[in-house]
Amino acid sequence: IKSQIVIKRVFIILSIALLSFKANAQMVAVKSDVIKDIAMIPNLGLEMVVGNKATIGFDAFLAYKSWGKDVKIAGADANYKYWFNGRPFTRQYIGAAIQFSNHQIVWNKDRHYGNALAAGMIFGHVINLSTRFNIELSSGLMFMGYREKRYKEGDPYELYPGKVNNTGFLLVPKLEVSVSYILR
C-alpha cells in the first residue's frame, strides 16, 4: 500500500513539474504515446530543443487497475535525439534512451513485484501535420535488467517479503507512436 502511495505521488509530482516547467529552449513540445494509451497506460512527455540538431525528452507513465486487473505500473524515461534534417521535430532522428519502471501485477494467482532499468538506441521519423502538430513513429532496442519477486498466491515466498527470486537481462523492443504539440 505504501508503494502505491509513493507511485501516485511521484506521478503527480512529475506531471506538475512537466506542466509548470519554464524552459528557455527555442521549441518545447508536449507529447503522448498512443500505443501506451491504447494499453490503458496514461503517459505524458515533454521534449525540448537543446541545440541546432538536438533535443532531450522526458516521459512519465502510470497504470493502475488496467484491463480490470490488479495491475500497477509506473515509470519514467529520458532520451536524447539527434535530428538529421538540420532542425528538430522534422523527419528522421537517431538517439539514446533510458527507462526505469516499477510494477506490481496480480494476474490470476500469479504475483509479480519488481522493477526494471533499460537503456538503448532509438530511431524515428516525424510526420508534420501542421506547424504545431506532429505524429512521431519511433522504434529501437533496449537492453533491460530487471529484478522481481514472483510467486503464486499461498506460496511460502509471502513469508519472506525481502526475497528476490527472479533477476535477469532481456533485449526488448521499444515501439512508440506519439502525438505531439509544439508549445513554442
mmCIF file of C-alpha atoms in Angstrom:
data_model
loop_
_atom_site.group_PDB
_atom_site.id
_atom_site.type_symbol
_atom_site.label_atom_id
_atom_site.label_comp_id
_atom_site.label_asym_id
_atom_site.label_seq_id
_atom_site.Cartn_x
_atom_site.Cartn_y
_atom_site.Cartn_z
ATOM 1 C CA ILE A 1 0.000 0.000 0.000
ATOM 2 C CA LYS A 2 2.870 2.374 0.761
ATOM 3 C CA SER A 3 4.370 1.746 -2.681
ATOM 4 C CA GLN A 4 1.018 2.641 -4.284
ATOM 5 C CA ILE A 5 1.028 5.971 -2.485
ATOM 6 C CA VAL A 6 4.650 6.625 -3.451
ATOM 7 C CA ILE A 7 3.948 5.774 -7.111
ATOM 8 C CA LYS A 8 0.935 8.110 -7.188
ATOM 9 C CA ARG A 9 2.915 10.934 -5.580
ATOM 10 C CA VAL A 10 5.839 10.516 -7.988
ATOM 11 C CA PHE A 11 3.487 10.564 -10.979
ATOM 12 C CA ILE A 12 1.671 13.668 -9.683
ATOM 13 C CA ILE A 13 4.948 15.476 -8.965
ATOM 14 C CA LEU A 14 6.343 14.599 -12.423
ATOM 15 C CA SER A 15 3.109 15.715 -14.091
ATOM 16 C CA ILE A 16 3.088 19.047 -12.247
ATOM 17 C CA ALA A 17 6.784 19.567 -12.962
ATOM 18 C CA LEU A 18 6.303 18.846 -16.668
ATOM 19 C CA LEU A 19 3.303 21.165 -16.920
ATOM 20 C CA SER A 20 4.865 24.040 -14.994
ATOM 21 C CA PHE A 21 8.376 23.727 -16.431
ATOM 22 C CA LYS A 22 9.745 27.013 -17.749
ATOM 23 C CA ALA A 23 12.282 26.301 -20.443
ATOM 24 C CA ASN A 24 14.464 28.743 -22.303
ATOM 25 C CA ALA A 25 14.709 26.418 -25.280
ATOM 26 C CA GLN A 26 13.729 27.506 -28.760
ATOM 27 C CA MET A 27 10.970 24.900 -29.008
ATOM 28 C CA VAL A 28 9.139 22.818 -26.431
ATOM 29 C CA ALA A 29 6.689 20.020 -27.265
ATOM 30 C CA VAL A 30 4.204 18.060 -25.163
ATOM 31 C CA LYS A 31 3.536 14.510 -26.321
ATOM 32 C CA SER A 32 1.707 11.293 -25.553
ATOM 33 C CA ASP A 33 2.340 7.752 -26.802
ATOM 34 C CA VAL A 34 -0.805 6.360 -28.447
ATOM 35 C CA ILE A 35 0.321 2.716 -28.010
ATOM 36 C CA LYS A 36 0.529 3.176 -24.222
ATOM 37 C CA ASP A 37 -2.834 4.959 -24.272
ATOM 38 C CA ILE A 38 -4.422 2.004 -26.084
ATOM 39 C CA ALA A 39 -2.868 -0.322 -23.487
ATOM 40 C CA MET A 40 -4.561 1.853 -20.806
ATOM 41 C CA ILE A 41 -1.261 3.275 -19.526
ATOM 42 C CA PRO A 42 -1.674 7.074 -19.295
ATOM 43 C CA ASN A 43 1.513 8.937 -20.175
ATOM 44 C CA LEU A 44 2.812 12.445 -20.674
ATOM 45 C CA GLY A 45 6.069 13.646 -22.174
ATOM 46 C CA LEU A 46 7.981 16.875 -22.624
ATOM 47 C CA GLU A 47 10.639 17.363 -25.283
ATOM 48 C CA MET A 48 12.787 20.449 -25.740
ATOM 49 C CA VAL A 49 15.391 21.681 -28.178
ATOM 50 C CA VAL A 50 18.895 21.926 -26.691
ATOM 51 C CA GLY A 51 20.911 22.630 -29.840
ATOM 52 C CA ASN A 52 20.632 23.154 -33.587
ATOM 53 C CA LYS A 53 20.077 19.443 -34.225
ATOM 54 C CA ALA A 54 19.391 18.018 -30.740
ATOM 55 C CA THR A 55 16.514 17.541 -28.308
ATOM 56 C CA ILE A 56 16.099 15.957 -24.905
ATOM 57 C CA GLY A 57 12.850 14.441 -23.730
ATOM 58 C CA PHE A 58 11.317 13.185 -20.513
ATOM 59 C CA ASP A 59 8.248 10.929 -20.254
ATOM 60 C CA ALA A 60 6.309 9.546 -17.313
ATOM 61 C CA PHE A 61 3.642 6.831 -17.288
ATOM 62 C CA LEU A 62 1.372 5.230 -14.730
ATOM 63 C CA ALA A 63 -1.162 2.404 -14.932
ATOM 64 C CA TYR A 64 -3.486 1.498 -12.107
ATOM 65 C CA LYS A 65 -6.102 -1.284 -12.367
ATOM 66 C CA SER A 66 -5.637 -1.535 -16.147
ATOM 67 C CA TRP A 67 -7.661 -4.125 -18.048
ATOM 68 C CA GLY A 68 -9.815 -4.687 -14.956
ATOM 69 C CA LYS A 69 -6.905 -6.498 -13.283
ATOM 70 C CA ASP A 70 -4.774 -5.681 -10.262
ATOM 71 C CA VAL A 71 -2.003 -4.035 -12.301
ATOM 72 C CA LYS A 72 0.148 -1.142 -11.121
ATOM 73 C CA ILE A 73 2.945 0.088 -13.383
ATOM 74 C CA ALA A 74 4.851 3.352 -13.012
ATOM 75 C CA GLY A 75 7.892 4.564 -14.844
ATOM 76 C CA ALA A 76 9.828 7.362 -16.430
ATOM 77 C CA ASP A 77 12.155 7.617 -19.354
ATOM 78 C CA ALA A 78 14.623 10.133 -20.710
ATOM 79 C CA ASN A 79 16.054 10.390 -24.205
ATOM 80 C CA TYR A 80 18.463 12.347 -26.367
ATOM 81 C CA LYS A 81 17.778 12.716 -30.098
ATOM 82 C CA TYR A 82 19.990 13.912 -32.942
ATOM 83 C CA TRP A 83 17.950 15.167 -35.912
ATOM 84 C CA PHE A 84 19.342 14.611 -39.427
ATOM 85 C CA ASN A 85 17.236 17.275 -41.148
ATOM 86 C CA GLY A 86 19.019 20.206 -39.566
ATOM 87 C CA ARG A 87 16.120 21.203 -37.354
ATOM 88 C CA PRO A 88 14.379 19.329 -34.555
ATOM 89 C CA PHE A 89 10.880 17.814 -34.789
ATOM 90 C CA THR A 90 11.242 17.254 -38.549
ATOM 91 C CA ARG A 91 11.931 13.986 -40.386
ATOM 92 C CA GLN A 92 14.429 11.372 -39.109
ATOM 93 C CA TYR A 93 16.479 11.099 -35.938
ATOM 94 C CA ILE A 94 18.695 8.713 -34.003
ATOM 95 C CA GLY A 95 19.085 8.753 -30.257
ATOM 96 C CA ALA A 96 19.665 7.092 -26.938
ATOM 97 C CA ALA A 97 17.080 6.347 -24.249
ATOM 98 C CA ILE A 98 17.000 5.175 -20.658
ATOM 99 C CA GLN A 99 13.912 3.967 -18.776
ATOM 100 C CA PHE A 100 13.070 2.959 -15.212
ATOM 101 C CA SER A 101 9.842 1.207 -14.234
ATOM 102 C CA ASN A 102 8.263 -0.356 -11.173
ATOM 103 C CA HIS A 103 5.463 -2.914 -11.359
ATOM 104 C CA GLN A 104 3.048 -4.773 -9.112
ATOM 105 C CA ILE A 105 0.946 -7.230 -11.078
ATOM 106 C CA VAL A 106 -1.530 -9.831 -9.843
ATOM 107 C CA TRP A 107 -2.683 -11.986 -12.732
ATOM 108 C CA ASN A 108 -4.930 -14.893 -11.744
ATOM 109 C CA LYS A 109 -2.960 -16.434 -8.851
ATOM 110 C CA ASP A 110 0.461 -15.201 -10.040
ATOM 111 C CA ARG A 111 2.025 -12.223 -8.273
ATOM 112 C CA HIS A 112 4.879 -10.135 -9.692
ATOM 113 C CA TYR A 113 6.515 -7.296 -7.732
ATOM 114 C CA GLY A 114 9.656 -5.671 -9.105
ATOM 115 C CA ASN A 115 11.439 -3.032 -11.111
ATOM 116 C CA ALA A 116 13.456 -2.703 -14.303
ATOM 117 C CA LEU A 117 16.086 -0.424 -15.814
ATOM 118 C CA ALA A 118 16.599 -0.296 -19.583
ATOM 119 C CA ALA A 119 18.936 1.607 -21.915
ATOM 120 C CA GLY A 120 19.322 1.523 -25.661
ATOM 121 C CA MET A 121 19.214 3.147 -29.086
ATOM 122 C CA ILE A 122 16.140 4.639 -30.727
ATOM 123 C CA PHE A 123 15.372 5.621 -34.308
ATOM 124 C CA GLY A 124 12.403 7.567 -35.559
ATOM 125 C CA HIS A 125 10.581 9.628 -38.126
ATOM 126 C CA VAL A 126 8.263 12.576 -37.568
ATOM 127 C CA ILE A 127 5.317 13.380 -39.817
ATOM 128 C CA ASN A 128 4.430 17.074 -39.592
ATOM 129 C CA LEU A 129 0.650 17.515 -39.757
ATOM 130 C CA SER A 130 0.826 21.301 -39.248
ATOM 131 C CA THR A 131 3.269 23.815 -37.827
ATOM 132 C CA ARG A 132 2.438 22.614 -34.291
ATOM 133 C CA PHE A 133 1.001 19.071 -34.533
ATOM 134 C CA ASN A 134 3.226 16.063 -35.288
ATOM 135 C CA ILE A 135 2.995 12.287 -35.355
ATOM 136 C CA GLU A 136 6.208 10.535 -34.338
ATOM 137 C CA LEU A 137 6.980 6.922 -35.242
ATOM 138 C CA SER A 138 9.801 5.510 -33.145
ATOM 139 C CA SER A 139 11.466 2.138 -32.616
ATOM 140 C CA GLY A 140 14.628 0.806 -31.117
ATOM 141 C CA LEU A 141 16.257 -1.858 -28.997
ATOM 142 C CA MET A 142 16.689 -1.601 -25.253
ATOM 143 C CA PHE A 143 18.883 -3.755 -23.021
ATOM 144 C CA MET A 144 16.863 -4.256 -19.831
ATOM 145 C CA GLY A 145 17.880 -5.543 -16.437
ATOM 146 C CA TYR A 146 15.127 -6.495 -14.030
ATOM 147 C CA ARG A 147 14.540 -7.997 -10.634
ATOM 148 C CA GLU A 148 11.280 -9.100 -9.182
ATOM 149 C CA LYS A 149 9.652 -11.188 -6.523
ATOM 150 C CA ARG A 150 7.445 -13.701 -8.318
ATOM 151 C CA TYR A 151 5.258 -16.236 -6.606
ATOM 152 C CA LYS A 152 1.838 -17.888 -6.624
ATOM 153 C CA GLU A 153 -0.765 -16.898 -4.066
ATOM 154 C CA GLY A 154 -0.279 -19.037 -0.979
ATOM 155 C CA ASP A 155 3.375 -19.719 -1.856
ATOM 156 C CA PRO A 156 5.833 -19.548 1.085
ATOM 157 C CA TYR A 157 7.611 -16.579 -0.564
ATOM 158 C CA GLU A 158 4.993 -14.391 1.140
ATOM 159 C CA LEU A 159 6.763 -15.181 4.427
ATOM 160 C CA TYR A 160 9.967 -13.530 3.156
ATOM 161 C CA PRO A 161 8.946 -10.073 1.874
ATOM 162 C CA GLY A 162 12.516 -9.006 1.001
ATOM 163 C CA LYS A 163 13.417 -12.096 -1.026
ATOM 164 C CA VAL A 164 14.009 -11.531 -4.752
ATOM 165 C CA ASN A 165 13.686 -14.741 -6.720
ATOM 166 C CA ASN A 166 13.848 -13.605 -10.338
ATOM 167 C CA THR A 167 16.507 -11.413 -11.946
ATOM 168 C CA GLY A 168 17.812 -11.199 -15.459
ATOM 169 C CA PHE A 169 18.559 -9.270 -18.594
ATOM 170 C CA LEU A 170 16.488 -9.004 -21.761
ATOM 171 C CA LEU A 171 16.804 -7.365 -25.150
ATOM 172 C CA VAL A 172 13.427 -5.700 -25.651
ATOM 173 C CA PRO A 173 11.974 -3.641 -28.499
ATOM 174 C CA LYS A 174 10.839 -0.073 -27.946
ATOM 175 C CA LEU A 175 7.922 0.991 -30.126
ATOM 176 C CA GLU A 176 6.085 4.301 -29.973
ATOM 177 C CA VAL A 177 3.521 6.177 -31.997
ATOM 178 C CA SER A 178 3.332 9.597 -30.376
ATOM 179 C CA VAL A 179 1.187 12.630 -30.992
ATOM 180 C CA SER A 180 2.910 15.861 -30.083
ATOM 181 C CA TYR A 181 2.007 19.527 -29.878
ATOM 182 C CA ILE A 182 4.753 22.161 -30.108
ATOM 183 C CA LEU A 183 4.081 24.783 -27.442
ATOM 184 C CA ARG A 184 6.528 27.347 -28.780
#
